[in-house]
Coordinates of C-alpha atoms in Angstrom, one line a residue:
Chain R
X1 CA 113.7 -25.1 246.3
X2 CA 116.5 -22.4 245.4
X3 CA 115.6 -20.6 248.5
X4 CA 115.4 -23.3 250.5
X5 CA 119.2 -23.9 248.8
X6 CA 120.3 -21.0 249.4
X7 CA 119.1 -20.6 253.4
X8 CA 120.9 -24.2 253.8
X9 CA 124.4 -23.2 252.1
X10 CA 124.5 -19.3 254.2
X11 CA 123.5 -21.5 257.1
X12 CA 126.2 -23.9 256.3
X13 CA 129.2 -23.5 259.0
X14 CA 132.3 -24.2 257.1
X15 CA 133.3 -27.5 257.1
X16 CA 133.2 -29.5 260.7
X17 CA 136.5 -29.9 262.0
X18 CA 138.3 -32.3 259.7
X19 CA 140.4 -33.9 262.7
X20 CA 141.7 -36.7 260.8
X21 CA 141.4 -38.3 257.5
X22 CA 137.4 -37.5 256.7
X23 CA 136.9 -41.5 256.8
X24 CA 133.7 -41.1 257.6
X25 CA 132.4 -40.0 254.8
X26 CA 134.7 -41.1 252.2
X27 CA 133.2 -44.4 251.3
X28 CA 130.1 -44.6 249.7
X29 CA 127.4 -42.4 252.2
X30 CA 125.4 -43.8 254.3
X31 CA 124.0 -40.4 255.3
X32 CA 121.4 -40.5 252.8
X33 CA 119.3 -42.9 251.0
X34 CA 122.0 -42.9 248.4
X35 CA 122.8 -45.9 249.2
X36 CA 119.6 -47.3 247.6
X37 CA 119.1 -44.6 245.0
X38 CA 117.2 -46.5 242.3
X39 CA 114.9 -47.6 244.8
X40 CA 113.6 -43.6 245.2
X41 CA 114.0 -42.5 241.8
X42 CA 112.0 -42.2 238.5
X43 CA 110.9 -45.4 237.2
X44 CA 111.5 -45.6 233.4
X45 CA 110.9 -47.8 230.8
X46 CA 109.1 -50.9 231.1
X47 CA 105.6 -49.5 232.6
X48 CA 102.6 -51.0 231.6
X49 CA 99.0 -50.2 232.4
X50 CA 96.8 -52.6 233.9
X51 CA 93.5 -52.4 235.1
X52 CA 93.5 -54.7 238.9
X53 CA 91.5 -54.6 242.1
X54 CA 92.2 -51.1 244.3
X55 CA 93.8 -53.4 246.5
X56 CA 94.8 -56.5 247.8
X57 CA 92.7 -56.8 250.3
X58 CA 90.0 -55.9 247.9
X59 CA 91.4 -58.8 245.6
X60 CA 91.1 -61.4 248.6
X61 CA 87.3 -60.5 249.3
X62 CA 86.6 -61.0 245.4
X63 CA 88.4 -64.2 245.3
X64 CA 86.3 -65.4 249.1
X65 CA 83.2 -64.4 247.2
X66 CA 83.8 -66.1 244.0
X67 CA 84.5 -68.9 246.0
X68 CA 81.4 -69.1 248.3
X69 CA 79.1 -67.9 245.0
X70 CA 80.2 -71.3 243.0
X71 CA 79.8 -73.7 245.9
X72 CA 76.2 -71.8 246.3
X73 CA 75.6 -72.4 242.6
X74 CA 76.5 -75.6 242.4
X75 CA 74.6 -76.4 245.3
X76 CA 71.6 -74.8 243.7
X77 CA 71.9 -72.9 247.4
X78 CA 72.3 -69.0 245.7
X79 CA 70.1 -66.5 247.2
X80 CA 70.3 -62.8 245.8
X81 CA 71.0 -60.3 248.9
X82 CA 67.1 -59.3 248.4
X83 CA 66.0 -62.7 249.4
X84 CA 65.3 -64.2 245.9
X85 CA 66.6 -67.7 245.2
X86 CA 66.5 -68.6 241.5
X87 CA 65.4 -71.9 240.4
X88 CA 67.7 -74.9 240.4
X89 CA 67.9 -75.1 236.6
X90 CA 68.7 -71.5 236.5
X91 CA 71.0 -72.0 239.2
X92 CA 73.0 -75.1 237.2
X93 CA 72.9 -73.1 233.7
X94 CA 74.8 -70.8 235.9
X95 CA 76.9 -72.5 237.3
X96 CA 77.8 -74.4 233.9
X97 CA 78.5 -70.3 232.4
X98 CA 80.6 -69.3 235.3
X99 CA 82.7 -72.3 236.3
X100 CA 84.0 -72.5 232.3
X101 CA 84.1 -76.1 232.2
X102 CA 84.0 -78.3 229.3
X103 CA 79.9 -77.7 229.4
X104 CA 80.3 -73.6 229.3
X105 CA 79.7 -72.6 225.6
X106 CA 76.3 -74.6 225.6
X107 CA 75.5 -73.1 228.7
X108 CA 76.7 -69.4 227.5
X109 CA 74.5 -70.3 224.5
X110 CA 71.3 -71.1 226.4
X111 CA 71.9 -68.0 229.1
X112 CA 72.1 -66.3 225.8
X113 CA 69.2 -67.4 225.0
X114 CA 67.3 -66.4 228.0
X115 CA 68.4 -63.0 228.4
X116 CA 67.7 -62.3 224.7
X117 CA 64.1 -63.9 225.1
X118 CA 61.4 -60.9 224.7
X119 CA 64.0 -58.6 224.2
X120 CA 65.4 -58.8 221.0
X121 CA 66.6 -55.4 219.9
X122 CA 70.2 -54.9 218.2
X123 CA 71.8 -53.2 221.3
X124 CA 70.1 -55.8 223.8
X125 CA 71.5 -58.6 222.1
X126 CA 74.7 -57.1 221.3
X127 CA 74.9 -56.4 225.1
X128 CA 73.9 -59.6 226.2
X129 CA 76.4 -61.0 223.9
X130 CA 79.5 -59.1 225.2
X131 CA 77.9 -59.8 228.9
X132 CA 78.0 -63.5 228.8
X133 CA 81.3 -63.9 226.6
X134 CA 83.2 -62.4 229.8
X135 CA 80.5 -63.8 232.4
X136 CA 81.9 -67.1 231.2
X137 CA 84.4 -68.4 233.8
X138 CA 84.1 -65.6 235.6
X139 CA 84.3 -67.5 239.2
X140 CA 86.9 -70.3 238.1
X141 CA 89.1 -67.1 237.0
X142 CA 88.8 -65.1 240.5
X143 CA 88.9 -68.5 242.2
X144 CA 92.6 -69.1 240.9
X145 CA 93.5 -65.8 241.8
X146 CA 97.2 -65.6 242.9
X147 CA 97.3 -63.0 245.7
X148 CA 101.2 -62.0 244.5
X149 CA 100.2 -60.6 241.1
X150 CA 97.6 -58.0 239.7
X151 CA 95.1 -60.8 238.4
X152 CA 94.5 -57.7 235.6
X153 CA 92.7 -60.8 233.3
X154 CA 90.2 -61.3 236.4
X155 CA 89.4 -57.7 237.2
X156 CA 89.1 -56.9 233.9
X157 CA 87.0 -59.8 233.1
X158 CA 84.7 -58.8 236.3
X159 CA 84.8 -55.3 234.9
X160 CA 84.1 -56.2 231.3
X161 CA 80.8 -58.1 232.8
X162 CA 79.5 -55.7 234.8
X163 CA 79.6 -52.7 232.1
X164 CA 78.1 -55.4 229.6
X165 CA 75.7 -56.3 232.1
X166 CA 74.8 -52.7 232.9
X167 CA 74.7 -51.9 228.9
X168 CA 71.9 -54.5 228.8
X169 CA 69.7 -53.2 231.3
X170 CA 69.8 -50.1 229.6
X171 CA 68.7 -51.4 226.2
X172 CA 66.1 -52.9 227.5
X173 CA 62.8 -51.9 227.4
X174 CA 60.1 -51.4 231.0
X175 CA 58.2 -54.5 229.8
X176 CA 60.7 -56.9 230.0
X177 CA 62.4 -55.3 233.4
X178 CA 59.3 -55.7 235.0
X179 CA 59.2 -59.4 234.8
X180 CA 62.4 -60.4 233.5
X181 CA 63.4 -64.4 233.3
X182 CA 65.2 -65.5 236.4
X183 CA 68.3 -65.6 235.1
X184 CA 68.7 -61.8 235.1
X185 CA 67.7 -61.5 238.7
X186 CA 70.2 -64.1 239.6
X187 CA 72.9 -62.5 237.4
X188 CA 72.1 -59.2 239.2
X189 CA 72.6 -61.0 242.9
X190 CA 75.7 -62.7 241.5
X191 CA 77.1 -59.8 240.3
X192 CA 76.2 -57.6 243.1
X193 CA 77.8 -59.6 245.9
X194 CA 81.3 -59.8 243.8
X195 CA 81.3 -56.0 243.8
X196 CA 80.3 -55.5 247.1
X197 CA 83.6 -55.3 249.5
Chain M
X1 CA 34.3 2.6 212.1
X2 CA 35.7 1.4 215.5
X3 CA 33.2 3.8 217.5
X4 CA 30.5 1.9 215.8
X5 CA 31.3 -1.5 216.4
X6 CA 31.6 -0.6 220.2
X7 CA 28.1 0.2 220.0
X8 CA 27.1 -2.6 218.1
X9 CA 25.7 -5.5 220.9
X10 CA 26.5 -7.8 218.8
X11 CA 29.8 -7.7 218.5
X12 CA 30.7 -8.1 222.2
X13 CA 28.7 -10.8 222.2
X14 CA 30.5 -12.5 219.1
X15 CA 33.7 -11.4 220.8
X16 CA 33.1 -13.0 224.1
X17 CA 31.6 -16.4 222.5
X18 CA 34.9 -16.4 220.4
X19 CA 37.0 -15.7 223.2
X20 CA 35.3 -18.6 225.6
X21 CA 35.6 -20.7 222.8
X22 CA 39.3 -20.3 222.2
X23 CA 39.9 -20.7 226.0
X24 CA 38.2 -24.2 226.2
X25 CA 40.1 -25.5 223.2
X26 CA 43.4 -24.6 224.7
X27 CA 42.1 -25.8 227.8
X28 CA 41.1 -29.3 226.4
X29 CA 44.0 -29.7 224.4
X30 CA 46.7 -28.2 227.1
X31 CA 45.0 -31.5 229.2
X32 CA 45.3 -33.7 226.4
X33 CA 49.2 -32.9 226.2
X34 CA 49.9 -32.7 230.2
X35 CA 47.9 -36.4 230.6
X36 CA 50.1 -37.8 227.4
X37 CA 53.1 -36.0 229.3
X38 CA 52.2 -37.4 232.6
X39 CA 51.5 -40.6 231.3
X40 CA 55.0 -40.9 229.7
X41 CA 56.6 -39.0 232.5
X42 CA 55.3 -42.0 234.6
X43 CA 56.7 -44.8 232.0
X44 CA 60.1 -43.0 231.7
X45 CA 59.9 -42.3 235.8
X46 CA 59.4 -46.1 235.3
X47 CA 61.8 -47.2 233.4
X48 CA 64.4 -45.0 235.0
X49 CA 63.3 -46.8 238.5
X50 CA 63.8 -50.5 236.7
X51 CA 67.1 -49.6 235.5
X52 CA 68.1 -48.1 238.5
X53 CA 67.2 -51.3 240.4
X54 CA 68.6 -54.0 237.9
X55 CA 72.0 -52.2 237.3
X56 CA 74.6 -52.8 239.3
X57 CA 77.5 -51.2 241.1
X58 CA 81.3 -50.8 239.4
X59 CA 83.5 -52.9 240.8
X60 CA 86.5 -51.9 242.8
X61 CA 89.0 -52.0 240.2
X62 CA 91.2 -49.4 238.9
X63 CA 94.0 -49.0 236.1
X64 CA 97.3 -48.1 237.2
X65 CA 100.8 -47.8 235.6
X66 CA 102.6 -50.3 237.2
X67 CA 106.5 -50.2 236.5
X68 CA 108.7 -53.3 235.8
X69 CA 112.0 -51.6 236.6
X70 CA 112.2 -50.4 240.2
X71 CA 113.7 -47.0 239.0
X72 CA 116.2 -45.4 236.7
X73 CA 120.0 -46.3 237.9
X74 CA 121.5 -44.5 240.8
X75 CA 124.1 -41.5 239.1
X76 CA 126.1 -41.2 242.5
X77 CA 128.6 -43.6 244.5
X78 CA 130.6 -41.1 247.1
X79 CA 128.3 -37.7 246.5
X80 CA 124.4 -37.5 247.7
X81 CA 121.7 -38.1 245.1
X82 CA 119.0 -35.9 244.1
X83 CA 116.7 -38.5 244.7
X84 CA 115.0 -39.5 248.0
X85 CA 112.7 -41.1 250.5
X86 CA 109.2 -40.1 250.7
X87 CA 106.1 -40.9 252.8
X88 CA 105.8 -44.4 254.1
X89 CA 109.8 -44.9 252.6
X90 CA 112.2 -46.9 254.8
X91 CA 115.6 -48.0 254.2
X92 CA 118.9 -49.4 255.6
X93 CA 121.9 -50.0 254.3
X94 CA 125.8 -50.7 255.3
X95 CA 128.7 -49.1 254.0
X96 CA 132.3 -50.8 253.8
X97 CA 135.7 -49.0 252.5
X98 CA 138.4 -51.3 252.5
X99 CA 141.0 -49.2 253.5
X100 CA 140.4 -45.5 254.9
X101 CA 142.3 -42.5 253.1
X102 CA 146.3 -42.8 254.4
X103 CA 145.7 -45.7 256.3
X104 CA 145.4 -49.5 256.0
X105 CA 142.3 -49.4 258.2
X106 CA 139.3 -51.3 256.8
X107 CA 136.0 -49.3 257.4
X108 CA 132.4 -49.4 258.1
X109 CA 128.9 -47.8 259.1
X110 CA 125.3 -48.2 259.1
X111 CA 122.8 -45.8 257.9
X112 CA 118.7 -45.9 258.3
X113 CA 116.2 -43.8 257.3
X114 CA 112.9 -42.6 256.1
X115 CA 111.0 -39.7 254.7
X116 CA 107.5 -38.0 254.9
X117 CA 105.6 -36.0 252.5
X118 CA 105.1 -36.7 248.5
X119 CA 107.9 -35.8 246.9
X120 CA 106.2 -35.7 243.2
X121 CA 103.4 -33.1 245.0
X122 CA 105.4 -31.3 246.8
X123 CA 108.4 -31.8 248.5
X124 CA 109.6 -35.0 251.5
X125 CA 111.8 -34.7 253.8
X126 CA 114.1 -37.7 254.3
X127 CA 116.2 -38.2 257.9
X128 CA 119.1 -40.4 258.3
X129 CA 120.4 -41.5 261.5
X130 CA 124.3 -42.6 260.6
X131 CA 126.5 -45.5 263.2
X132 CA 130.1 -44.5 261.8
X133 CA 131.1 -47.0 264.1
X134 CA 130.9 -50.4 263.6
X135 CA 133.7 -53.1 265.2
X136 CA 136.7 -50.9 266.8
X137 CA 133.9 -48.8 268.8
X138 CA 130.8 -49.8 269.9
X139 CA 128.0 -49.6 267.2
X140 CA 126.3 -45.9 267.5
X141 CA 128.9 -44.6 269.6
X142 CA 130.2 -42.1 267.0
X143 CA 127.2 -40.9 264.8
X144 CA 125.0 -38.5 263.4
X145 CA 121.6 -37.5 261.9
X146 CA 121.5 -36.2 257.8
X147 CA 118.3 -34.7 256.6
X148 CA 117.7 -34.1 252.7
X149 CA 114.7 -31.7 251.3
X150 CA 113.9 -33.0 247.9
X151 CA 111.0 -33.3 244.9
X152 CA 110.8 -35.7 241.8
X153 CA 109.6 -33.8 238.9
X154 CA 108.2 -36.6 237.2
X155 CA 107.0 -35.4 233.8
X156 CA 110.5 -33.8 233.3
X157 CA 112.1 -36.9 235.0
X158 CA 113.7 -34.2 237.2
X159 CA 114.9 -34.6 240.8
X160 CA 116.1 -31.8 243.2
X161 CA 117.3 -31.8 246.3
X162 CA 119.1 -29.8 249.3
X163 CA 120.7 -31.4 252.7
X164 CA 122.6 -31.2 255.8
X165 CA 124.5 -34.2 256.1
X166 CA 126.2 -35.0 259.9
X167 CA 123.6 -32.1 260.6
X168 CA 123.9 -33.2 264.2
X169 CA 126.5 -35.4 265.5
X170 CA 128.0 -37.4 268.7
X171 CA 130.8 -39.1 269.4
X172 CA 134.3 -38.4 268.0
X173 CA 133.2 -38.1 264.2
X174 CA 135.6 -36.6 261.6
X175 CA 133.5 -36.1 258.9
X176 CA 132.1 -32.8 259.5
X177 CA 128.8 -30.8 258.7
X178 CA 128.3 -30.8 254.9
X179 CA 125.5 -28.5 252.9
X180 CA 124.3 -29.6 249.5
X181 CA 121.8 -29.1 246.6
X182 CA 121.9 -30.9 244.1
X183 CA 119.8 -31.5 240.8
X184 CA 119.0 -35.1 239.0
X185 CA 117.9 -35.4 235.5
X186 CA 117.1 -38.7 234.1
X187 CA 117.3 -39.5 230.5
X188 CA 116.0 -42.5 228.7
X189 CA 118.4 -43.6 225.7
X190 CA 116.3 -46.1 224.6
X191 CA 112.9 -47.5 224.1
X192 CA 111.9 -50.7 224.8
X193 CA 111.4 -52.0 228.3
X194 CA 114.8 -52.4 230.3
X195 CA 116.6 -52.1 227.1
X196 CA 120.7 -52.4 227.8
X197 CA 122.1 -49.2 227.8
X198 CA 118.7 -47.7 228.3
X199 CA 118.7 -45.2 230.8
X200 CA 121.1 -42.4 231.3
X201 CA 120.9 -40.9 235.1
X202 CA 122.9 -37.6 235.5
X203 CA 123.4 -35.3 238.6
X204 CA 125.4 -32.4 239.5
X205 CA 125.7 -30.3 242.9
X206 CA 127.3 -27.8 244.8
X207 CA 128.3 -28.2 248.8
X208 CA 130.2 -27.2 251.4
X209 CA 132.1 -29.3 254.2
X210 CA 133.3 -32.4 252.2
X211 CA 132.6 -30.8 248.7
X212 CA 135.3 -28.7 248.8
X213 CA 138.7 -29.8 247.8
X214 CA 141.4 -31.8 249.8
X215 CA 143.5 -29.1 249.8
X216 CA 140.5 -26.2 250.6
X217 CA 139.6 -28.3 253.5
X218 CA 143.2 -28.7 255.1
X219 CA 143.9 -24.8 254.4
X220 CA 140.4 -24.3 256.3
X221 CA 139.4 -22.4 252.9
X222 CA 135.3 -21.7 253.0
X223 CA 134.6 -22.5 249.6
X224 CA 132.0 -24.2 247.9
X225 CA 132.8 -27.5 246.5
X226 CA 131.3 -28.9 242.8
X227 CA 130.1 -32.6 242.4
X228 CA 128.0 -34.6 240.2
X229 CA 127.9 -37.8 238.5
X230 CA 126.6 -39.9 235.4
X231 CA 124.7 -43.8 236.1
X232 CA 124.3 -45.8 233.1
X233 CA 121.9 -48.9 232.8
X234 CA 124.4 -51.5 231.4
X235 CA 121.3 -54.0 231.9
X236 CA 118.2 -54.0 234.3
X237 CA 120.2 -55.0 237.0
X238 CA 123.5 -53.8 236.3
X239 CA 124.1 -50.2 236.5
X240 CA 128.0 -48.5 235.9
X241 CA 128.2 -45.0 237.7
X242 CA 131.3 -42.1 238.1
X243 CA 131.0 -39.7 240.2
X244 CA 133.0 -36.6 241.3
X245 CA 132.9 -36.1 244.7
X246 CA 134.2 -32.5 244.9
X247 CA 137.7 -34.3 245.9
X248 CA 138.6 -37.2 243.5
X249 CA 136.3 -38.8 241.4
X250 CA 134.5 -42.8 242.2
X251 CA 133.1 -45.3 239.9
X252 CA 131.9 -48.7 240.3
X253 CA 128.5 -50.8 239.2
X254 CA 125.0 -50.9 241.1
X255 CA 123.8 -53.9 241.3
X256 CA 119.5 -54.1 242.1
X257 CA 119.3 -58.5 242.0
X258 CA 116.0 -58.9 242.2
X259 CA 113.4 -56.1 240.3
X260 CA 110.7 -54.5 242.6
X261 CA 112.3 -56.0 245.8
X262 CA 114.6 -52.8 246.8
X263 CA 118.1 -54.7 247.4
X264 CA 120.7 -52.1 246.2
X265 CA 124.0 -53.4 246.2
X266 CA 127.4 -51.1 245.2
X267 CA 130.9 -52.3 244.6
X268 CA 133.5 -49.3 243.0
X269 CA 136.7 -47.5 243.5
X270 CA 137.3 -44.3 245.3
X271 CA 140.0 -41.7 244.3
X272 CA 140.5 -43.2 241.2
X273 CA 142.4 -39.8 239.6
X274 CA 144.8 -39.5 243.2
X275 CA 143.5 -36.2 243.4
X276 CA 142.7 -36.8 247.1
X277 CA 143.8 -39.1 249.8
X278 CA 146.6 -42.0 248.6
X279 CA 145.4 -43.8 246.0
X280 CA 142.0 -46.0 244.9
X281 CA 140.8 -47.7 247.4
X282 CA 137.8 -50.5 246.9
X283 CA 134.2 -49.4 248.6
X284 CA 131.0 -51.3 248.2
X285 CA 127.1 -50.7 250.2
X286 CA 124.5 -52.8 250.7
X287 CA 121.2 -51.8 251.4
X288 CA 117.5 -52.0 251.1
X289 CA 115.1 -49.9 250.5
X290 CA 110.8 -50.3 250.8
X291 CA 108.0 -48.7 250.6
X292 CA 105.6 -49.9 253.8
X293 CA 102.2 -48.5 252.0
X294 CA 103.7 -49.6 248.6
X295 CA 101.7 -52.3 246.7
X296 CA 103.9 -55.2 246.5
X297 CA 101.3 -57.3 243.6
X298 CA 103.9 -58.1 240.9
X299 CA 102.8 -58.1 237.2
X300 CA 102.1 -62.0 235.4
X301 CA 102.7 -62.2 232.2
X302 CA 98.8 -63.2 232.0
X303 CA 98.4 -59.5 233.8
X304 CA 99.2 -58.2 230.4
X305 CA 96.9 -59.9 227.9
X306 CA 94.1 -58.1 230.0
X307 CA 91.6 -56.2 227.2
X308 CA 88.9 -53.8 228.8
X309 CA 86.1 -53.8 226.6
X310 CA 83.9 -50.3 226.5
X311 CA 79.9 -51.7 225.6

């Protein structure tokens, strides 16, 4: 930068011929973006982290997705993206988890129950705790989405479900992944087709 | 002793059965412990293949700092900042002097520009193309093109920069060719977020052309002008800058309306201290400035509660 100075000021011709009163640039410049200076400067003060979706577009897929997933689950219409279509009471215990409605903290209580079911070690169910406390109104969250702001509270409740989610798969034991209850595999398809964009 | 048992029958024959027998014992065994480590080779292998199936993906979500003031306050009014456009930066803006220096002309001109590179990775150029004329001659007519070299040394809050401004220019200008570098240093006075009185911005720079003096340039001396300036943050969108031009000193107030939406606006004095030209004159600018690859999400005040959880 100092010799990148220093070639500009020897190459510097003396001043251009001042043939009247400089007016030109005697004001406030407009030669330079100057004239917006805190626009291209340092931000201080007043930063916060957030975790959000990489980007908008990415926000507007999720919020598409939760959309089509809760009319599907409603409709006791969800297929996984492997083809498997969980039962209709599974499908409504869903539903009743991730739409947080009035019926959501029976329903969390009974998922709760199912996942735990034949897998009852401390890590599994502490997992599968954590997993459907931020599963719960999970798709009414992305749903409401406003496209102008971060939605941090949504990604962060999508990302809080998916590492809880992931945590109980891996506390649990071969036996109970190889015929799990049908709520996992339609948690799995749920989950997979929100993070897929 | 040894000679002896060589010749003794029987004790290559008790060798031999002893040696057979240790073989097939660590043979059995060395079986027994590959099947067990097969066998749990295959239910990790197993397990490993379940998990891998049932778990799923990370979703496309990242944490990012996201800044609630657009930037520290501008520390400049008649000189160049050290600051500057970068990749994918764009702005416009319109300068106004009431009256020009021994006159009781009103003034004006339009400026545009935009920069490439990453100026906190390296360094961005930024190019200006200048109208000087505005309403007596026809817009464009008298002009020129500026171009500033500069990096933003975040960590340090530091900003450096060297340009050429009217490097090329057309029509019957009377600004002349003007060579700068300057340096910006940015210092927060206060924590909290857009405290009042928060943020001090501070610049200073050397340049020829317009930097020098009044009287330098009139007795066609080639020197090499000193100017630099101090912005203030009175509040987050009021901002009180003086500046030394190299020829009289400027102050006035920055005005940025509305946060994160890059309107700049500048209302001030010029030769306040009669030390060029015939006394203060009143200048403002308007402008705007954007970023076209720039995320424009704001923050909610929901975007804040946001806890990530770690299983």
């Amino acid at each position: 930068m100092a010799l990148a100075a220093g070639a500009l000021l020897a190459a510097g011709s003396p001043a251009g011929a001042q043939v009247a009163n400089q007016s030109d640039v005697t004001g406030i410049p407009i030669t330079s973006s100057s004239v917006v200076s805190p626009v291209f400067t340092v931000a201080v003060g007043g930063a916060a982290r957030v975790i959000t979706f990489t980007t908008p577009q990415i926000a507007v897929a999720y919020q598409q997705a939760a959309g089509r997933i809760n009319a599907q689950l409603s409709s006791q219409t969800f297929t996984t993206q492997q083809g498997f279509r969980a039962p209709p009471a599974t499908q409504n215990l869903l539903y009743e988890v991730v739409s947080g409605g009035t019926g959501s903290a029976a329903a969390s209580a009974q998922l709760l129950d199912r996942l735990t079911a034949g897998n009852a070690s401390p890590q599994a169910v502490s997992s599968a705790q954590a997993f459907v406390e931020a599963f719960r109104g999970l798709l009414a969250k992305g749903i409401d989405m406003k496209p102008q702001f971060f939605n941090s509270l949504t990604a962060t409740q999508l990302a809080n479900s998916v590492a809880a989610y992931n945590a109980f798969i891996d506390a649990s034991p071969a036996a109970y992944l190889s015929a799990p209850p049908p709520e996992v595999m339609a948690v799995r398809g749920i989950l997979a087709q929100l993070t897929a964009h | 002793m040894a000679y002896l048992r060589h010749l003794d029958p029987g004790f290559w024959r008790r060798r031999f059965a002893t040696a057979v027998g240790v073989l097939l014992a660590v043979g059995c065994a060395g079986r027994a412990d590959a099947q067990t480590a097969r066998a749990a080779l295959g239910d990790s292998a197993r397990l490993d293949s379940l998990r891998r199936f049932y778990r799923v993906p990370p979703p496309d979500v990242q944490q990012i700092t996201v800044a609630k003031f657009l930037g520290a306050p501008g520390s400049t009014i008649g000189s160049p900042s050290a600051s500057g456009a970068g990749v994918g930066d764009y702005f416009f803006g319109v300068g106004f002097q009431e009256r020009t220096r021994y006159t009781d002309r009103p003034d004006g001109g339009f400026g545009a520009g935009a920069g490439l590179g990453d100026p906190e990775s390296g360094v961005a150029l930024e190019t200006t193309v200048t109208s000087f004329s505005s309403v007596r001659h026809a817009f464009l007519s008298i002009g020129g093109f500026s171009f500033k070299v500069h990096h933003r040394d975040i960590p340090h809050m530091m900003l450096y920069a060297v340009g050429i401004e009217n490097a090329l220019t057309w029509g019957h200008t009377d600004g002349g060719t003007s060579v700068y570098g300057t340096v910006g240093h940015v210092v927060p006075l206060r924590s909290g977020d857009d405290a009042a009185f928060g943020v001090l911005s501070t610049s200073v720079g050397v340049g020829t052309g317009r930097f020098r003096s009044e009287a330098d340039i009139r007795n066609h001396r080639h020197t090499v002008g000193v100017f630099g300036g101090l912005g203030l943050r009175i509040v987050a969108a009021v901002s009180a800058t003086a500046d030394w031009t190299g020829q009289d000193l400027d102050a006035g107030f920055t005005f940025t309306p509305f946060a994160g939406r890059g309107i700049v606006g500048t209302m001030g004095v010029a030769d306040l201290t009669r030390h060029a030209g015939n006394g203060p004159r009143f200048i403002m600018s308007v402008g705007f400035g954007f970023n076209a690859r720039r995320d424009n999400r704001r923050l909610s005040p929901e975007d804040l509660s946001a806890v990530f959880r770690t299983p």
